[in-house]
Each structure stands twice: as structure tokens, then as C-alpha cells.
Short mmCIF file of C-alpha atoms and ligand atoms in Angstrom, two decimals:
data_model
loop_
_atom_site.label_atom_id
_atom_site.label_comp_id
_atom_site.label_asym_id
_atom_site.label_seq_id
_atom_site.Cartn_x
_atom_site.Cartn_y
_atom_site.Cartn_z
CA MET A 424 -13.85 -3.32 12.41
CA GLU A 425 -14.59 -4.84 15.79
CA LEU A 426 -12.58 -4.10 18.89
CA GLY A 427 -11.83 -7.81 19.25
CA GLU A 428 -9.91 -7.85 15.98
CA PHE A 429 -7.47 -5.21 17.22
CA ARG A 430 -7.17 -6.98 20.58
CA ARG A 431 -6.36 -10.22 18.78
CA ARG A 432 -3.60 -8.47 16.84
CA ARG A 433 -2.09 -6.99 20.02
CA GLU A 434 -2.19 -10.41 21.65
CA GLU A 435 -0.39 -11.86 18.67
CA LEU A 436 2.21 -9.08 18.86
CA ILE A 437 2.69 -9.76 22.59
CA SER A 438 3.17 -13.46 21.96
CA ARG A 439 5.98 -12.66 19.51
CA MET A 440 7.78 -10.03 21.60
CA ALA A 441 11.05 -10.79 23.40
CA PRO A 442 10.98 -11.11 27.20
CA GLU A 443 11.13 -7.86 29.18
CA SER A 444 10.37 -5.70 26.18
CA VAL A 445 8.04 -2.85 25.36
CA ALA A 446 6.60 -1.72 22.02
CA ILE A 447 6.09 1.98 21.36
CA ILE A 448 3.98 2.76 18.32
CA PRO A 449 3.50 6.38 17.27
CA THR A 450 0.99 7.46 14.67
CA SER A 451 1.81 9.72 11.71
CA PRO A 452 2.50 13.39 12.40
CA GLU A 453 0.18 15.93 10.86
CA LYS A 454 1.79 17.52 7.82
CA ILE A 455 1.49 21.12 6.73
CA ARG A 456 0.38 21.56 3.12
CA ASN A 457 0.82 25.31 3.08
CA LYS A 458 0.71 28.03 5.74
CA ASP A 459 -1.99 26.89 8.18
CA VAL A 460 -3.54 24.22 5.97
CA PHE A 461 -2.79 20.56 6.69
CA TYR A 462 -2.84 17.54 4.41
CA PRO A 463 -5.75 15.24 5.24
CA PHE A 464 -4.64 13.10 8.16
CA ARG A 465 -3.98 9.39 7.59
CA PRO A 466 -2.91 7.27 10.58
CA ASP A 467 0.31 5.28 10.51
CA SER A 468 -0.50 1.82 9.16
CA ASP A 469 1.14 -0.08 12.05
CA PHE A 470 -0.56 2.13 14.61
CA PHE A 471 -3.92 1.67 12.92
CA TYR A 472 -3.37 -2.07 12.58
CA LEU A 473 -2.97 -2.40 16.34
CA THR A 474 -5.52 0.15 17.54
CA GLY A 475 -8.09 1.05 14.86
CA PHE A 476 -7.63 4.64 16.05
CA ASN A 477 -7.51 7.36 13.42
CA GLU A 478 -6.87 10.55 15.35
CA PRO A 479 -3.61 12.47 15.10
CA HIS A 480 -1.36 13.21 18.11
CA CYS A 481 -1.52 9.85 19.76
CA LEU A 482 0.74 6.94 20.55
CA ALA A 483 0.23 3.35 21.69
CA ILE A 484 2.33 1.29 24.08
CA VAL A 485 2.20 -2.45 24.45
CA ILE A 486 3.88 -3.97 27.51
CA PRO A 487 3.61 -7.75 27.85
CA ASP A 488 2.74 -9.01 31.34
CA ARG A 489 2.21 -5.54 32.80
CA PRO A 490 0.03 -6.29 35.85
CA GLN A 491 -2.05 -3.10 35.44
CA GLY A 492 -2.79 -3.89 31.78
CA GLU A 493 -0.75 -4.37 28.62
CA PHE A 494 -2.25 -1.71 26.34
CA ILE A 495 -1.70 1.99 26.95
CA ILE A 496 -2.82 4.92 24.81
CA PHE A 497 -1.68 8.51 24.85
CA CYS A 498 -4.08 10.86 23.07
CA ARG A 499 -5.63 14.31 23.07
CA GLU A 500 -8.04 15.22 25.83
CA ARG A 501 -11.50 16.41 24.96
CA ASN A 502 -11.63 20.16 24.53
CA LYS A 503 -14.82 22.01 23.75
CA ASP A 504 -13.21 24.93 21.90
CA ALA A 505 -10.81 22.80 19.87
CA GLU A 506 -13.62 20.41 18.95
CA ILE A 507 -15.86 23.28 17.78
CA TRP A 508 -13.07 24.43 15.46
CA HIS A 509 -11.41 21.23 14.34
CA GLY A 510 -13.67 18.29 15.01
CA ARG A 511 -14.56 15.66 17.57
CA ARG A 512 -12.04 13.83 19.73
CA LEU A 513 -12.39 10.49 21.40
CA GLY A 514 -10.76 11.81 24.58
CA LEU A 515 -9.33 9.80 27.46
CA GLU A 516 -12.52 8.13 28.62
CA GLY A 517 -13.58 7.48 25.02
CA ALA A 518 -10.25 5.86 24.21
CA ARG A 519 -10.50 3.57 27.24
CA GLU A 520 -13.89 2.32 26.14
CA GLY A 521 -13.73 2.78 22.38
CA LEU A 522 -10.28 1.24 21.92
CA GLY A 523 -10.20 -1.11 24.89
CA ALA A 524 -7.12 0.55 26.36
CA ASN A 525 -6.14 -0.37 29.91
CA HIS A 526 -4.74 3.07 30.60
CA VAL A 527 -5.12 6.34 28.74
CA PHE A 528 -3.00 9.43 29.35
CA PRO A 529 -2.99 12.91 27.80
CA ILE A 530 -0.45 13.14 24.98
CA GLU A 531 0.99 16.27 26.67
CA ASP A 532 2.17 14.06 29.54
CA LEU A 533 4.03 11.62 27.29
CA GLU A 534 7.56 12.70 28.18
CA ASP A 535 6.77 12.62 31.91
CA ILE A 536 5.14 9.20 31.91
CA LEU A 537 7.03 7.28 29.21
CA PRO A 538 10.35 6.97 31.13
CA GLY A 539 8.58 5.10 33.92
CA LEU A 540 7.10 2.66 31.39
CA ILE A 541 10.37 1.83 29.69
CA GLU A 542 12.94 1.92 32.50
CA ASN A 543 14.23 -1.48 33.50
CA LYS A 544 12.97 -3.03 30.27
CA LYS A 545 15.64 -4.77 28.24
CA GLN A 546 14.45 -3.85 24.75
CA ILE A 547 12.22 -1.43 22.92
CA TYR A 548 10.38 -2.14 19.68
CA THR A 549 9.72 0.98 17.59
CA PRO A 550 9.29 1.84 13.92
CA MET A 551 12.91 2.97 13.88
CA GLY A 552 13.78 5.76 11.49
CA ARG A 553 10.23 6.42 10.35
CA TYR A 554 9.52 9.60 12.32
CA GLN A 555 12.50 11.80 13.12
CA GLU A 556 10.78 13.78 15.86
CA PHE A 557 9.61 10.64 17.64
CA ASP A 558 13.06 9.04 17.36
CA ASN A 559 14.70 12.16 18.84
CA MET A 560 12.20 12.30 21.70
CA LEU A 561 12.73 8.64 22.51
CA MET A 562 16.53 8.94 22.46
CA LYS A 563 16.32 11.95 24.75
CA LEU A 564 14.23 9.96 27.24
CA VAL A 565 16.52 6.95 27.06
CA ARG A 566 19.54 9.20 27.78
CA GLN A 567 17.60 10.72 30.64
CA ILE A 568 16.93 7.28 32.15
CA ASP A 569 20.55 6.30 31.62
CA SER A 570 21.74 9.35 33.53
CA GLN A 571 19.85 8.07 36.56
CA ASN A 572 21.51 4.69 36.68
CA ARG A 573 23.14 5.48 40.03
CA SER A 574 19.69 5.42 41.56
CA GLY A 575 19.27 1.90 40.28
CA VAL A 576 17.24 2.35 37.11
CA HIS A 577 18.43 0.81 33.90
CA ALA A 578 17.83 2.10 30.39
CA PRO A 579 16.84 -0.42 27.72
CA ASP A 580 19.95 -1.46 25.88
CA ARG A 581 18.44 -2.82 22.69
CA PHE A 582 16.22 -1.24 20.07
CA LEU A 583 14.42 -3.59 17.76
CA ALA A 584 12.52 -2.76 14.59
CA LEU A 585 8.82 -3.26 15.25
CA SER A 586 8.62 -4.34 11.63
CA THR A 587 10.42 -7.59 12.44
CA ILE A 588 7.15 -8.70 14.05
CA LEU A 589 4.41 -6.62 12.48
CA ASP A 590 5.38 -7.01 8.83
CA GLU A 591 4.98 -10.77 9.01
CA MET A 592 1.65 -10.40 10.79
CA ARG A 593 0.35 -7.84 8.30
CA LEU A 594 1.41 -9.94 5.31
CA PHE A 595 -1.25 -12.55 6.08
CA LYS A 596 -4.78 -11.20 5.71
CA ASN A 597 -7.66 -12.76 7.61
CA GLU A 598 -11.35 -12.64 6.67
CA VAL A 599 -11.89 -9.35 8.49
CA GLU A 600 -9.11 -7.63 6.58
CA LEU A 601 -10.13 -9.22 3.30
CA LYS A 602 -13.56 -7.68 3.75
CA SER A 603 -12.03 -4.20 3.74
CA ILE A 604 -9.71 -5.00 0.84
CA LYS A 605 -12.60 -6.43 -1.18
CA LYS A 606 -14.69 -3.36 -0.46
CA ALA A 607 -11.84 -1.10 -1.66
CA ILE A 608 -11.55 -3.26 -4.79
CA ASP A 609 -15.30 -3.27 -5.47
CA ILE A 610 -15.42 0.52 -5.27
CA THR A 611 -12.38 0.73 -7.53
CA THR A 612 -13.97 -1.67 -10.00
CA GLU A 613 -16.96 0.61 -10.36
CA ALA A 614 -14.67 3.63 -10.72
CA HIS A 615 -12.65 2.09 -13.57
CA ILE A 616 -15.84 1.14 -15.39
CA ALA A 617 -17.18 4.69 -14.95
CA ALA A 618 -13.97 6.13 -16.41
CA MET A 619 -14.14 3.79 -19.41
CA LYS A 620 -17.70 4.87 -20.06
CA LYS A 621 -16.84 8.54 -19.67
CA ALA A 622 -13.85 8.50 -22.04
CA TYR A 623 -13.96 10.18 -25.47
CA ALA A 624 -11.36 11.45 -27.91
CA GLY A 625 -10.04 14.74 -26.54
CA VAL A 626 -11.03 14.15 -22.92
CA PHE A 627 -8.67 15.68 -20.38
CA GLU A 628 -6.86 13.21 -18.16
CA PHE A 629 -8.17 15.07 -15.09
CA GLU A 630 -11.75 14.54 -16.25
CA LEU A 631 -11.21 10.81 -16.06
CA GLU A 632 -9.50 11.24 -12.69
CA ALA A 633 -12.57 13.18 -11.53
CA GLU A 634 -14.79 10.29 -12.58
CA ILE A 635 -12.66 7.89 -10.56
CA MET A 636 -12.63 10.16 -7.50
CA ALA A 637 -16.38 10.73 -7.71
CA VAL A 638 -17.06 7.01 -7.48
CA PHE A 639 -14.55 6.56 -4.65
CA MET A 640 -16.12 9.36 -2.64
CA ARG A 641 -19.68 8.34 -3.32
CA HIS A 642 -18.87 5.05 -1.61
CA GLY A 643 -17.19 6.58 1.40
CA ALA A 644 -13.63 6.10 0.18
CA ARG A 645 -12.60 9.69 0.83
CA SER A 646 -9.06 9.19 -0.38
CA PRO A 647 -7.36 7.15 -3.06
CA ALA A 648 -4.76 4.72 -1.71
CA TYR A 649 -2.16 6.60 -3.81
CA PRO A 650 -2.37 9.48 -6.29
CA SER A 651 -4.29 8.28 -9.34
CA ILE A 652 -2.29 7.84 -12.53
CA VAL A 653 -4.22 8.85 -15.66
CA GLY A 654 -1.86 8.95 -18.61
CA GLY A 655 -2.86 9.26 -22.25
CA GLY A 656 -0.55 8.25 -25.12
CA GLU A 657 3.10 8.99 -24.31
CA ASN A 658 2.21 9.94 -20.73
CA ALA A 659 1.43 6.27 -20.06
CA CYS A 660 5.15 5.60 -20.47
CA ILE A 661 5.86 7.59 -17.28
CA LEU A 662 5.31 4.93 -14.64
CA HIS A 663 4.19 7.20 -11.82
CA TYR A 664 2.68 9.98 -13.96
CA THR A 665 0.31 12.04 -11.81
CA ASP A 666 0.16 15.41 -13.58
CA ASN A 667 -3.05 14.20 -15.24
CA LYS A 668 -3.34 17.48 -17.12
CA ASP A 669 -3.29 16.69 -20.86
CA ARG A 670 -5.92 15.92 -23.42
CA VAL A 671 -6.00 12.34 -24.69
CA ALA A 672 -6.04 12.57 -28.46
CA ASP A 673 -8.18 10.47 -30.76
CA GLY A 674 -6.46 7.15 -31.41
CA GLU A 675 -4.46 7.15 -28.19
CA LEU A 676 -4.58 4.70 -25.32
CA VAL A 677 -5.13 5.89 -21.79
CA LEU A 678 -3.64 4.11 -18.79
CA ILE A 679 -5.47 4.47 -15.49
CA ASP A 680 -3.79 3.14 -12.36
CA ALA A 681 -6.11 4.00 -9.48
CA GLY A 682 -7.20 2.38 -6.23
CA ALA A 683 -9.54 3.41 -3.46
CA GLU A 684 -8.58 3.27 0.19
CA TYR A 685 -11.33 1.85 2.37
CA GLY A 686 -10.99 1.47 6.14
CA CYS A 687 -7.29 2.20 5.54
CA TYR A 688 -6.98 -0.78 3.16
CA ALA A 689 -5.84 -0.27 -0.43
CA ALA A 690 -6.94 -1.43 -3.84
CA ASP A 691 -4.47 -1.11 -6.72
CA ILE A 692 -5.87 -1.67 -10.20
CA THR A 693 -4.65 -0.63 -13.65
CA ARG A 694 -6.48 -0.75 -16.94
CA THR A 695 -5.39 0.58 -20.31
CA PHE A 696 -7.96 1.29 -23.00
CA PRO A 697 -8.39 3.23 -26.25
CA VAL A 698 -9.84 6.64 -25.47
CA ASN A 699 -12.15 6.47 -28.50
CA GLY A 700 -13.35 2.96 -27.73
CA SER A 701 -11.51 0.90 -30.36
CA PHE A 702 -7.97 -0.46 -30.36
CA THR A 703 -5.76 0.08 -33.40
CA ALA A 704 -3.94 -2.95 -34.82
CA GLU A 705 -0.67 -1.92 -33.12
CA GLN A 706 -2.36 -1.29 -29.80
CA LYS A 707 -4.11 -4.64 -30.05
CA ALA A 708 -0.88 -6.47 -30.78
CA LEU A 709 0.91 -5.00 -27.76
CA TYR A 710 -2.15 -5.26 -25.51
CA GLU A 711 -2.53 -8.96 -26.24
CA ILE A 712 1.06 -9.56 -25.17
CA VAL A 713 0.58 -7.76 -21.86
CA LEU A 714 -2.68 -9.60 -21.27
CA LEU A 715 -1.10 -12.99 -21.97
CA ALA A 716 1.83 -12.06 -19.74
CA GLN A 717 -0.53 -11.13 -16.95
CA GLN A 718 -2.51 -14.35 -17.32
CA ALA A 719 0.68 -16.40 -17.26
CA ALA A 720 1.82 -14.54 -14.15
CA ILE A 721 -1.50 -14.91 -12.31
CA GLU A 722 -1.39 -18.67 -12.87
CA LYS A 723 1.91 -18.75 -11.01
CA VAL A 724 0.50 -17.07 -7.92
CA LYS A 725 -0.18 -20.12 -5.80
CA HIS A 726 0.86 -21.86 -2.64
CA TYR A 727 4.39 -23.35 -2.81
CA ASN A 728 5.38 -21.30 -5.86
CA ASN A 729 7.94 -18.62 -5.10
CA TRP A 730 7.61 -14.86 -5.34
CA ASP A 731 9.63 -14.56 -8.54
CA GLU A 732 7.73 -17.13 -10.59
CA PRO A 733 4.94 -14.77 -11.73
CA HIS A 734 7.52 -12.20 -12.84
CA SER A 735 9.59 -14.77 -14.74
CA ALA A 736 6.46 -16.05 -16.47
CA ALA A 737 5.34 -12.55 -17.47
CA LEU A 738 8.81 -11.60 -18.62
CA LEU A 739 9.07 -14.62 -20.89
CA VAL A 740 5.75 -13.83 -22.60
CA ILE A 741 6.70 -10.18 -23.05
CA VAL A 742 10.13 -10.95 -24.48
CA GLU A 743 8.77 -13.54 -26.91
CA GLY A 744 5.94 -11.20 -27.88
CA LEU A 745 8.25 -8.26 -28.54
CA LYS A 746 10.48 -10.54 -30.60
CA ASP A 747 7.49 -11.62 -32.71
CA LEU A 748 6.75 -7.96 -33.40
CA GLU A 749 10.46 -7.37 -34.19
CA ILE A 750 10.70 -4.77 -31.46
CA LEU A 751 13.35 -6.89 -29.77
CA SER A 752 15.80 -9.15 -31.54
CA GLY A 753 18.22 -11.86 -30.42
CA SER A 754 17.81 -15.00 -28.40
CA THR A 755 15.34 -14.95 -25.50
CA GLU A 756 18.06 -16.01 -23.05
CA GLU A 757 20.35 -13.22 -24.20
CA ILE A 758 17.62 -10.59 -24.02
CA ILE A 759 16.80 -11.65 -20.47
CA GLU A 760 20.45 -12.03 -19.46
CA THR A 761 21.45 -8.58 -20.72
CA GLU A 762 18.23 -7.03 -19.42
CA ILE A 763 17.80 -5.20 -22.70
CA TYR A 764 14.04 -5.79 -22.29
CA LYS A 765 14.10 -3.20 -19.49
CA LYS A 766 13.79 -0.50 -22.13
CA PHE A 767 10.17 -1.61 -22.45
CA PHE A 768 9.38 -3.45 -19.20
CA MET A 769 11.35 -1.80 -16.44
CA HIS A 770 9.50 -2.80 -13.28
CA LYS A 771 8.74 -6.01 -11.42
CA THR A 772 5.41 -7.74 -11.82
CA GLY A 773 3.86 -7.10 -8.42
CA HIS A 774 4.00 -6.23 -4.75
CA TRP A 775 2.14 -7.08 -1.56
CA LEU A 776 -1.09 -5.18 -1.02
CA GLY A 777 -2.81 -4.30 2.25
CA LEU A 778 -2.91 -1.30 4.55
CA ASP A 779 -0.16 0.17 2.37
CA VAL A 780 -0.43 -0.01 -1.38
CA HIS A 781 3.14 -1.32 -1.46
CA ASP A 782 2.50 -3.37 1.62
CA VAL A 783 4.98 -4.66 4.14
CA GLY A 784 6.43 -8.17 4.13
CA ASP A 785 9.72 -9.62 2.97
CA TYR A 786 10.07 -10.85 -0.59
CA LYS A 787 13.13 -12.94 0.18
CA ILE A 788 13.92 -15.11 3.18
CA ASP A 789 17.54 -16.15 3.73
CA ASN A 790 18.26 -14.73 0.31
CA GLN A 791 15.72 -17.03 -1.37
CA TRP A 792 12.49 -15.78 -2.99
CA ARG A 793 9.75 -16.47 -0.50
CA ILE A 794 6.98 -18.98 -1.04
CA PHE A 795 3.38 -17.87 -1.59
CA GLU A 796 1.06 -18.87 1.23
CA PRO A 797 -2.73 -18.59 1.68
CA GLY A 798 -3.82 -15.17 2.96
CA MET A 799 -1.20 -13.18 1.07
CA VAL A 800 -2.47 -10.56 -1.37
CA THR A 801 -0.28 -9.47 -4.26
CA THR A 802 -0.74 -7.36 -7.34
CA VAL A 803 0.11 -8.75 -10.76
CA GLU A 804 0.94 -5.90 -13.10
CA PRO A 805 3.15 -6.47 -16.13
CA GLY A 806 3.45 -3.74 -18.75
CA ILE A 807 5.01 -2.66 -22.01
CA TYR A 808 6.05 0.96 -22.46
CA ILE A 809 7.41 2.19 -25.78
CA SER A 810 8.32 5.81 -25.26
CA GLN A 811 8.86 8.23 -28.13
CA SER A 812 12.31 8.77 -26.66
CA GLU A 813 13.24 5.27 -27.91
CA VAL A 814 14.62 6.27 -31.29
CA ASN A 815 15.46 2.97 -32.97
CA ILE A 816 11.88 1.76 -33.06
CA ASP A 817 9.41 1.68 -35.90
CA PRO A 818 7.33 4.82 -35.12
CA ARG A 819 4.07 2.92 -35.34
CA TRP A 820 4.82 1.46 -31.90
CA SER A 821 5.88 4.74 -30.32
CA GLY A 822 3.92 6.49 -27.60
CA ILE A 823 2.16 3.35 -26.42
CA GLY A 824 2.22 2.46 -22.73
CA ILE A 825 0.20 -0.47 -21.43
CA ARG A 826 -0.10 -1.93 -17.95
CA ILE A 827 -2.73 -4.34 -16.68
CA GLU A 828 -2.93 -4.78 -12.93
CA ASP A 829 -5.10 -7.01 -10.76
CA ASP A 830 -5.17 -7.83 -7.05
CA ILE A 831 -4.74 -11.52 -6.32
CA LEU A 832 -5.41 -13.41 -3.10
CA VAL A 833 -3.46 -16.62 -2.52
CA THR A 834 -5.84 -19.36 -1.37
CA LYS A 835 -5.41 -22.97 -0.30
CA GLU A 836 -6.58 -24.14 -3.71
CA GLY A 837 -4.75 -21.59 -5.87
CA ASN A 838 -5.72 -17.98 -6.09
CA LEU A 839 -8.64 -15.61 -6.38
CA ASN A 840 -8.53 -12.60 -8.67
CA LEU A 841 -10.28 -10.03 -6.48
CA SER A 842 -10.46 -7.43 -9.26
CA LYS A 843 -11.61 -9.69 -12.07
CA LYS A 844 -14.81 -7.72 -12.61
CA VAL A 845 -12.97 -4.80 -14.18
CA PRO A 846 -13.23 -5.31 -17.97
CA LYS A 847 -9.90 -6.50 -19.29
CA THR A 848 -10.03 -8.36 -22.59
CA ILE A 849 -10.12 -6.33 -25.79
CA SER A 850 -13.69 -7.39 -26.50
CA GLN A 851 -14.86 -6.64 -22.94
CA ILE A 852 -13.33 -3.17 -23.10
CA GLU A 853 -14.63 -2.35 -26.57
CA GLU A 854 -18.06 -3.55 -25.58
CA ILE A 855 -18.34 -1.50 -22.41
CA MET A 856 -17.10 1.59 -24.23
CA SER A 857 -19.43 1.23 -27.20
N1 LIG B 1648 -0.05 2.11 -8.12
C1 LIG B 1648 1.29 1.88 -7.87
C2 LIG B 1648 1.67 0.53 -8.30
O1 LIG B 1648 1.01 -0.06 -9.12
O2 LIG B 1648 2.60 -0.03 -7.81
MN1 MN B 1649 0.75 -1.88 -8.04
MN1 MN B 1650 -1.02 0.37 -9.52
#
């Protein structure tokens, strides 16, 4: 992404900040996996959104109207030994040029320099409560400033959640961001197709996960956006199943919910298909309901409709469908009112998608479901899950879990299904697997 894109975002942030305020944006801490091994580093999404910087141990400060420059970075200095062992660093000079920072300081000097940047400001924007160590450090510095008030300095007296500004900005994706999202989705599309082609009766779930990961990596998506879910048969009824360790028996469905992360942007796609390549009559019957529910929901994703309309549409199709199959009984209104359907469809139909797989952005405004607007990206992902633990069900339906998930962009004219190239209808799936 170009430097100008990040500058534009910071300018937008500045235009929305309260007078006499400062924004302090830390990145994620490194996390120990075991002993001296760390989890792969992933920058904080807000920090990345404003800087494009993906090194650990750094922090950004934005100060509107600061005469010496509004954008300050703290980061690691270059260090020959450390770089030989652990990898390259941008360094102070590099950060000035590479990130367009007005001032760059060593991260070691943070606690000495930060008080001078925040004293006499009225309010501080931070990602409050996200990083304990950062919060503690900031509070310590604020107390320190406060203790000097006899010498005329004044500690900020209001903390504001940075999210009150950034979440709204991040919710609307421009062309530059959509390019990254589309790339993540295109890679994911290829990965799902590869897994369908690889599947056979008796395949281990992790073999299909390996296929997915191989495609992600081959395209430079070194990490999935979230741990891939590959669940055969009954395992598909565990919504966030990630053990991925069992064989998928002949005649079972397998649910794959996997998305690549590209340039820190997420894809989030689910397909469910018969491991041996052909649906049984029961699987077909349930699959068709989920597919119709998803289609009904996608049609509702459009400007001026509200957030809940896709879910209501999907829910209605699922309830009617399960009634037709005599899995649910009673009036549709009653089933929805009593939420008895939640035994089989226990989650909502989507979420915002962006830098985070469950991206930021309010779903309600003033207690009303918010209206879809162009530039928003949402998933649409209804499902039916009939676990073997549901005892009062005809056993022919048991152990079937189905979810179908696509990534939908709201446009001026309606919407665009960004993941529509992943086979989805029964005939498309059976054909690609044959
Ligand atoms: N992959 C997580 C979700 O679909 O929400
Ligand atoms: Mn999702
Ligand atoms: Mn998903």
C-alpha cells in the first residue's frame, strides 16, 4: 500500500479528533508460545491501519496542529547483532522516510519523551483496555505529570476510546483496501477449490487443512486470518472446531471455514461438501435449505436495508425448511419467538470483515440496527447444525453440520459477492469433485 493512503487515514483521524487532544496507538506485544519461542508477530489492526508498519515494539502518536509535525513514531533502532539474529529493522531513519513520520524516537526513550507530548493536552485517545502493559505505563505517566501540577503542567483529564473514531473509518473500505480484501478472497477461493479436489473418503481433516495452507502460502498469505476450521461429520456441528484431527468417513460432509490474510486484510469463506463427492438425499435436503437461506440473506444486503434484514430472511427460510422436513414443528412465529430454532441455527448470519475477521464497526446506532452503506463488507453465513447430542431427532439427520459463507461488498447499486467463484451449488460442487 502506498504511503499516501496511510497519510490520508491519519488526516481523516485528525479531522475527527477533539480539540487539544492526542492519540496514542500502540502495536501488539510479542507473545511467547513456549520458552523462548514467539508466536508469529501480527501488528495491531488500528496501528497498521494508520501506519502500514509491521514491526513489533513500536508505537505511533498523532497530535493535531503540532507545529513540528503531527505524526510521531517510536520504534527499535537499527542494531547489527540483533538484525543478524532476528531480522531486519526499519530503524529511526528508515521509519522517517519509509512511514513518512515527522519525528522518530527509540522505543527505549518512550517513557522519557511521552510525558512532554501529552502534558497540557485535554484528552487522550487510546485503545483502552486492549493492552494491559500499555495501559499501566500510560497511567503511570499521567500520574507522574499530575504530580508536577505545581510547576504549571496539567495532566489530560479525559481518556477517549480511539475506537470511537477509527471503527467508523475502518468500516468503510475504499478501493485500496478492497484490493487487499479481494486478493485475500481470490487466494482463499483457490484454496477451497484445491481442498474440494483433494478430498476423498477417509481423508484426515488436517490433510485438507494442509491443502488450504499450501495455497495460502504459495500466494504469499503466510497466515490464515483465523485458525482454519475443517470439520467432518459431527465435528461440523462444533462452530469453532479447530482440532482438525479426525478422519472424514465415507458418506460424511466436511465443513471448511478458512480465510487467508493478505496485507493484514481477511477473507472468511465457508463451504460444506460431501467428502466422497456426492451428497446423500438427507444432506441435499438440508444443504438446499442453507443455500436458499443464504441467497435470501444476500439479497437483503443493500443500501438502506438494515443490518438485521439478512439474518431475518435467512432465519425464515431455515425455519420453514426445517418444518418441511419435520425437524421443527409448530407455527413459524412461535418457533422464532421461542428461539427453539437455536438448537440448529445458533449464530447470527454475518459480521463486518476487514483488517479483523470479525471487523470493527457498530451494528446498532441509537439502539436501532444500522443501515447498510456502500463500502461496507459483511459476511453472510447461515447454517444448520444437527448434532448427535440432539436426541429427539430422526437419526438420519444426525451428525450433519452445514454452513455456507460468502463475503459481500455493499455497492451503490446493491451488492457484489466477492467470493462467488467458490463452487457452491450442489451441481457445481459435485462437478468439481468428480
Ligand atoms: N470464521 C469465523 C466466522 O465465520 O465468523
Ligand atoms: Mn464469518
Ligand atoms: Mn468463517
